[in-house]
Amino acid sequence: MGAGLFDLDLLTIMTAYVFLFYGRTRACVYAFGQGFLIDLFSGGLHGLFTLLYLCVFGCIYLTSRLVNLHYPRGQIILISLAVLLKEILLLMVLIIFSREIFVPRSCIWVLGFSAVATGLITPAFFYLFDRLRTVFLKASGNAPEEQI
């Protein structure tokens, strides 16, 4: 059961990237849209993932006031906290609305490891997204001038 809970949350990384480079309004719309689409195509509680990803956005927004999202250390801290919050909220909602769920103690360690692993890969994804953004901007002719 523990290995099935381990996942790298790329949507949280993408929400933080959109927040950093496109602003909080677009990031909020992105988080809402992703949560809505997951709810639409899943068979679970309606509105669960919309709520979770809006809480992720809120965590990113509030934590970005304390740590600098432009630096890798801030990215790691922020994403790890956001993913951990999302996973804890998901477990709480599942425990509240499902009488048949059993959560072993080892599950908490797996969720924590998942949050830390997602945080650690965040700088690599931010670098990849920056490169892709530069390529697309150059292709469209809107690229900023190279700085020497």
C-alpha positions as a LaTeX table, in Angstrom:
\begin{tabular}{lrrr}
\hline
Residue & $x$ (\AA) & $y$ (\AA) & $z$ (\AA) \\
\hline
Met1 & 0.00 & 0.00 & 0.00 \\
Gly2 & 2.81 & 2.43 & 0.83 \\
Ala3 & 4.46 & 2.24 & $-2.59$ \\
Gly4 & 1.13 & 3.01 & $-4.25$ \\
Leu5 & 0.89 & 6.29 & $-2.32$ \\
Phe6 & 4.29 & 7.56 & $-3.51$ \\
Asp7 & 3.89 & 10.05 & $-6.32$ \\
Leu8 & 5.65 & 13.10 & $-7.65$ \\
Asp9 & 3.14 & 15.93 & $-7.84$ \\
Leu10 & 3.98 & 17.70 & $-11.09$ \\
Leu11 & 0.77 & 19.77 & $-11.02$ \\
Thr12 & 1.93 & 21.48 & $-7.84$ \\
Ile13 & 5.27 & 22.26 & $-9.47$ \\
Met14 & 3.51 & 23.67 & $-12.51$ \\
Thr15 & 1.18 & 25.74 & $-10.32$ \\
Ala16 & 4.19 & 27.26 & $-8.55$ \\
Tyr17 & 5.87 & 27.97 & $-11.90$ \\
Val18 & 2.76 & 29.69 & $-13.23$ \\
Phe19 & 2.55 & 31.66 & $-9.98$ \\
Leu20 & 6.16 & 32.78 & $-10.27$ \\
Phe21 & 6.16 & 33.85 & $-13.91$ \\
Tyr22 & 2.53 & 34.67 & $-14.73$ \\
Gly23 & 1.09 & 35.96 & $-11.46$ \\
Arg24 & $-1.32$ & 34.86 & $-8.81$ \\
Thr25 & $-4.51$ & 35.27 & $-10.83$ \\
Arg26 & $-3.38$ & 32.95 & $-13.61$ \\
Ala27 & $-1.97$ & 30.49 & $-11.07$ \\
Cys28 & $-5.29$ & 30.44 & $-9.21$ \\
Val29 & $-7.20$ & 29.85 & $-12.45$ \\
Tyr30 & $-4.70$ & 27.13 & $-13.40$ \\
Ala31 & $-5.06$ & 25.38 & $-10.01$ \\
Phe32 & $-8.85$ & 25.61 & $-10.18$ \\
Gly33 & $-8.89$ & 24.28 & $-13.74$ \\
Gln34 & $-6.60$ & 21.35 & $-13.00$ \\
Gly35 & $-8.57$ & 20.40 & $-9.90$ \\
Phe36 & $-11.84$ & 20.69 & $-11.82$ \\
Leu37 & $-10.54$ & 18.48 & $-14.64$ \\
Ile38 & $-9.32$ & 15.84 & $-12.20$ \\
Asp39 & $-12.71$ & 15.92 & $-10.47$ \\
Leu40 & $-14.48$ & 15.68 & $-13.80$ \\
Phe41 & $-12.60$ & 12.56 & $-14.89$ \\
Ser42 & $-12.35$ & 10.82 & $-11.50$ \\
Gly43 & $-15.00$ & 8.83 & $-9.78$ \\
Gly44 & $-14.44$ & 10.32 & $-6.34$ \\
Leu45 & $-16.04$ & 13.11 & $-4.38$ \\
His46 & $-16.98$ & 16.01 & $-6.60$ \\
Gly47 & $-14.99$ & 19.10 & $-5.74$ \\
Leu48 & $-12.33$ & 17.23 & $-3.74$ \\
Phe49 & $-9.41$ & 17.89 & $-6.07$ \\
Thr50 & $-10.59$ & 21.40 & $-6.86$ \\
Leu51 & $-10.45$ & 22.12 & $-3.15$ \\
Leu52 & $-7.07$ & 20.41 & $-2.79$ \\
Tyr53 & $-5.43$ & 22.34 & $-5.62$ \\
Leu54 & $-6.92$ & 25.64 & $-4.47$ \\
Cys55 & $-5.42$ & 24.88 & $-1.04$ \\
Val56 & $-2.11$ & 24.16 & $-2.79$ \\
Phe57 & $-2.36$ & 27.55 & $-4.48$ \\
Gly58 & $-3.11$ & 29.18 & $-1.13$ \\
Cys59 & $-0.09$ & 27.48 & 0.42 \\
Ile60 & 2.11 & 28.63 & $-2.45$ \\
Tyr61 & 0.77 & 32.17 & $-2.19$ \\
Leu62 & 1.25 & 32.42 & 1.59 \\
Thr63 & 4.59 & 30.62 & 1.71 \\
Ser64 & 5.99 & 32.71 & $-1.15$ \\
Arg65 & 5.81 & 35.69 & 1.19 \\
Leu66 & 8.27 & 33.94 & 3.52 \\
Val67 & 10.63 & 32.21 & 1.09 \\
Asn68 & 11.98 & 33.39 & $-2.24$ \\
Leu69 & 10.63 & 31.26 & $-5.08$ \\
His70 & 13.35 & 32.50 & $-7.43$ \\
Tyr71 & 16.02 & 30.40 & $-5.69$ \\
Pro72 & 16.24 & 26.59 & $-5.57$ \\
Arg73 & 16.17 & 26.40 & $-1.77$ \\
Gly74 & 12.94 & 28.41 & $-1.67$ \\
Gln75 & 11.44 & 26.25 & $-4.41$ \\
Ile76 & 12.26 & 23.06 & $-2.52$ \\
Ile77 & 10.81 & 24.35 & 0.74 \\
Leu78 & 7.69 & 25.79 & $-0.85$ \\
Ile79 & 6.82 & 22.78 & $-2.99$ \\
Ser80 & 7.53 & 20.30 & $-0.19$ \\
Leu81 & 5.19 & 22.17 & 2.13 \\
Ala82 & 2.47 & 22.50 & $-0.52$ \\
Val83 & 2.59 & 18.80 & $-1.43$ \\
Leu84 & 2.61 & 17.77 & 2.23 \\
Leu85 & $-0.41$ & 20.00 & 2.90 \\
Lys86 & $-2.25$ & 18.52 & $-0.10$ \\
Glu87 & $-1.56$ & 14.96 & 0.99 \\
Ile88 & $-2.56$ & 15.59 & 4.61 \\
Leu89 & $-5.80$ & 17.29 & 3.50 \\
Leu90 & $-6.56$ & 14.40 & 1.15 \\
Leu91 & $-6.04$ & 11.86 & 3.93 \\
Met92 & $-8.19$ & 13.88 & 6.34 \\
Val93 & $-11.05$ & 14.13 & 3.84 \\
Leu94 & $-10.82$ & 10.43 & 3.04 \\
Ile95 & $-10.83$ & 9.50 & 6.72 \\
Ile96 & $-13.80$ & 11.78 & 7.43 \\
Phe97 & $-15.96$ & 10.61 & 4.52 \\
Ser98 & $-14.99$ & 6.95 & 4.37 \\
Arg99 & $-15.59$ & 4.60 & 7.25 \\
Glu100 & $-13.74$ & 1.74 & 5.62 \\
Ile101 & $-10.35$ & 3.38 & 5.12 \\
Phe102 & $-7.40$ & 2.25 & 7.19 \\
Val103 & $-4.22$ & 4.32 & 7.15 \\
Pro104 & $-1.13$ & 2.52 & 8.48 \\
Arg105 & 1.59 & 4.52 & 10.21 \\
Ser106 & 4.07 & 3.71 & 7.44 \\
Cys107 & 1.78 & 5.65 & 5.08 \\
Ile108 & 2.76 & 8.91 & 6.80 \\
Trp109 & 6.44 & 8.24 & 6.09 \\
Val110 & 5.71 & 7.50 & 2.44 \\
Leu111 & 3.70 & 10.71 & 2.08 \\
Gly112 & 6.47 & 12.72 & 3.73 \\
Phe113 & 9.08 & 11.15 & 1.46 \\
Ser114 & 6.88 & 11.89 & $-1.55$ \\
Ala115 & 6.62 & 15.56 & $-0.53$ \\
Val116 & 10.39 & 15.87 & $-0.04$ \\
Ala117 & 11.16 & 14.07 & $-3.32$ \\
Thr118 & 8.77 & 16.36 & $-5.20$ \\
Gly119 & 10.46 & 19.37 & $-3.59$ \\
Leu120 & 13.92 & 18.12 & $-4.53$ \\
Ile121 & 13.09 & 17.69 & $-8.22$ \\
Thr122 & 11.44 & 21.11 & $-8.43$ \\
Pro123 & 14.55 & 23.13 & $-9.42$ \\
Ala124 & 15.18 & 20.74 & $-12.32$ \\
Phe125 & 11.62 & 21.21 & $-13.58$ \\
Phe126 & 11.82 & 24.99 & $-13.17$ \\
Tyr127 & 15.01 & 24.95 & $-15.27$ \\
Leu128 & 13.30 & 22.78 & $-17.90$ \\
Phe129 & 10.25 & 25.06 & $-18.00$ \\
Asp130 & 12.52 & 28.12 & $-18.31$ \\
Arg131 & 14.32 & 26.56 & $-21.28$ \\
Leu132 & 11.04 & 25.61 & $-22.97$ \\
Arg133 & 9.67 & 29.10 & $-22.35$ \\
Thr134 & 12.78 & 30.64 & $-23.91$ \\
Val135 & 12.54 & 28.38 & $-26.96$ \\
Phe136 & 8.88 & 29.23 & $-27.51$ \\
Leu137 & 9.47 & 32.93 & $-27.01$ \\
Lys138 & 12.34 & 32.88 & $-29.51$ \\
Ala139 & 10.19 & 31.00 & $-32.00$ \\
Ser140 & 7.42 & 33.56 & $-31.69$ \\
Gly141 & 9.83 & 36.50 & $-31.93$ \\
Asn142 & 9.01 & 37.85 & $-28.45$ \\
Ala143 & 12.25 & 36.79 & $-26.79$ \\
Pro144 & 14.02 & 39.28 & $-24.54$ \\
Glu145 & 17.46 & 40.47 & $-25.57$ \\
Glu146 & 20.37 & 38.29 & $-24.46$ \\
Gln147 & 22.30 & 39.83 & $-21.57$ \\
Ile148 & 26.08 & 39.74 & $-21.63$ \\
\hline
\end{tabular}
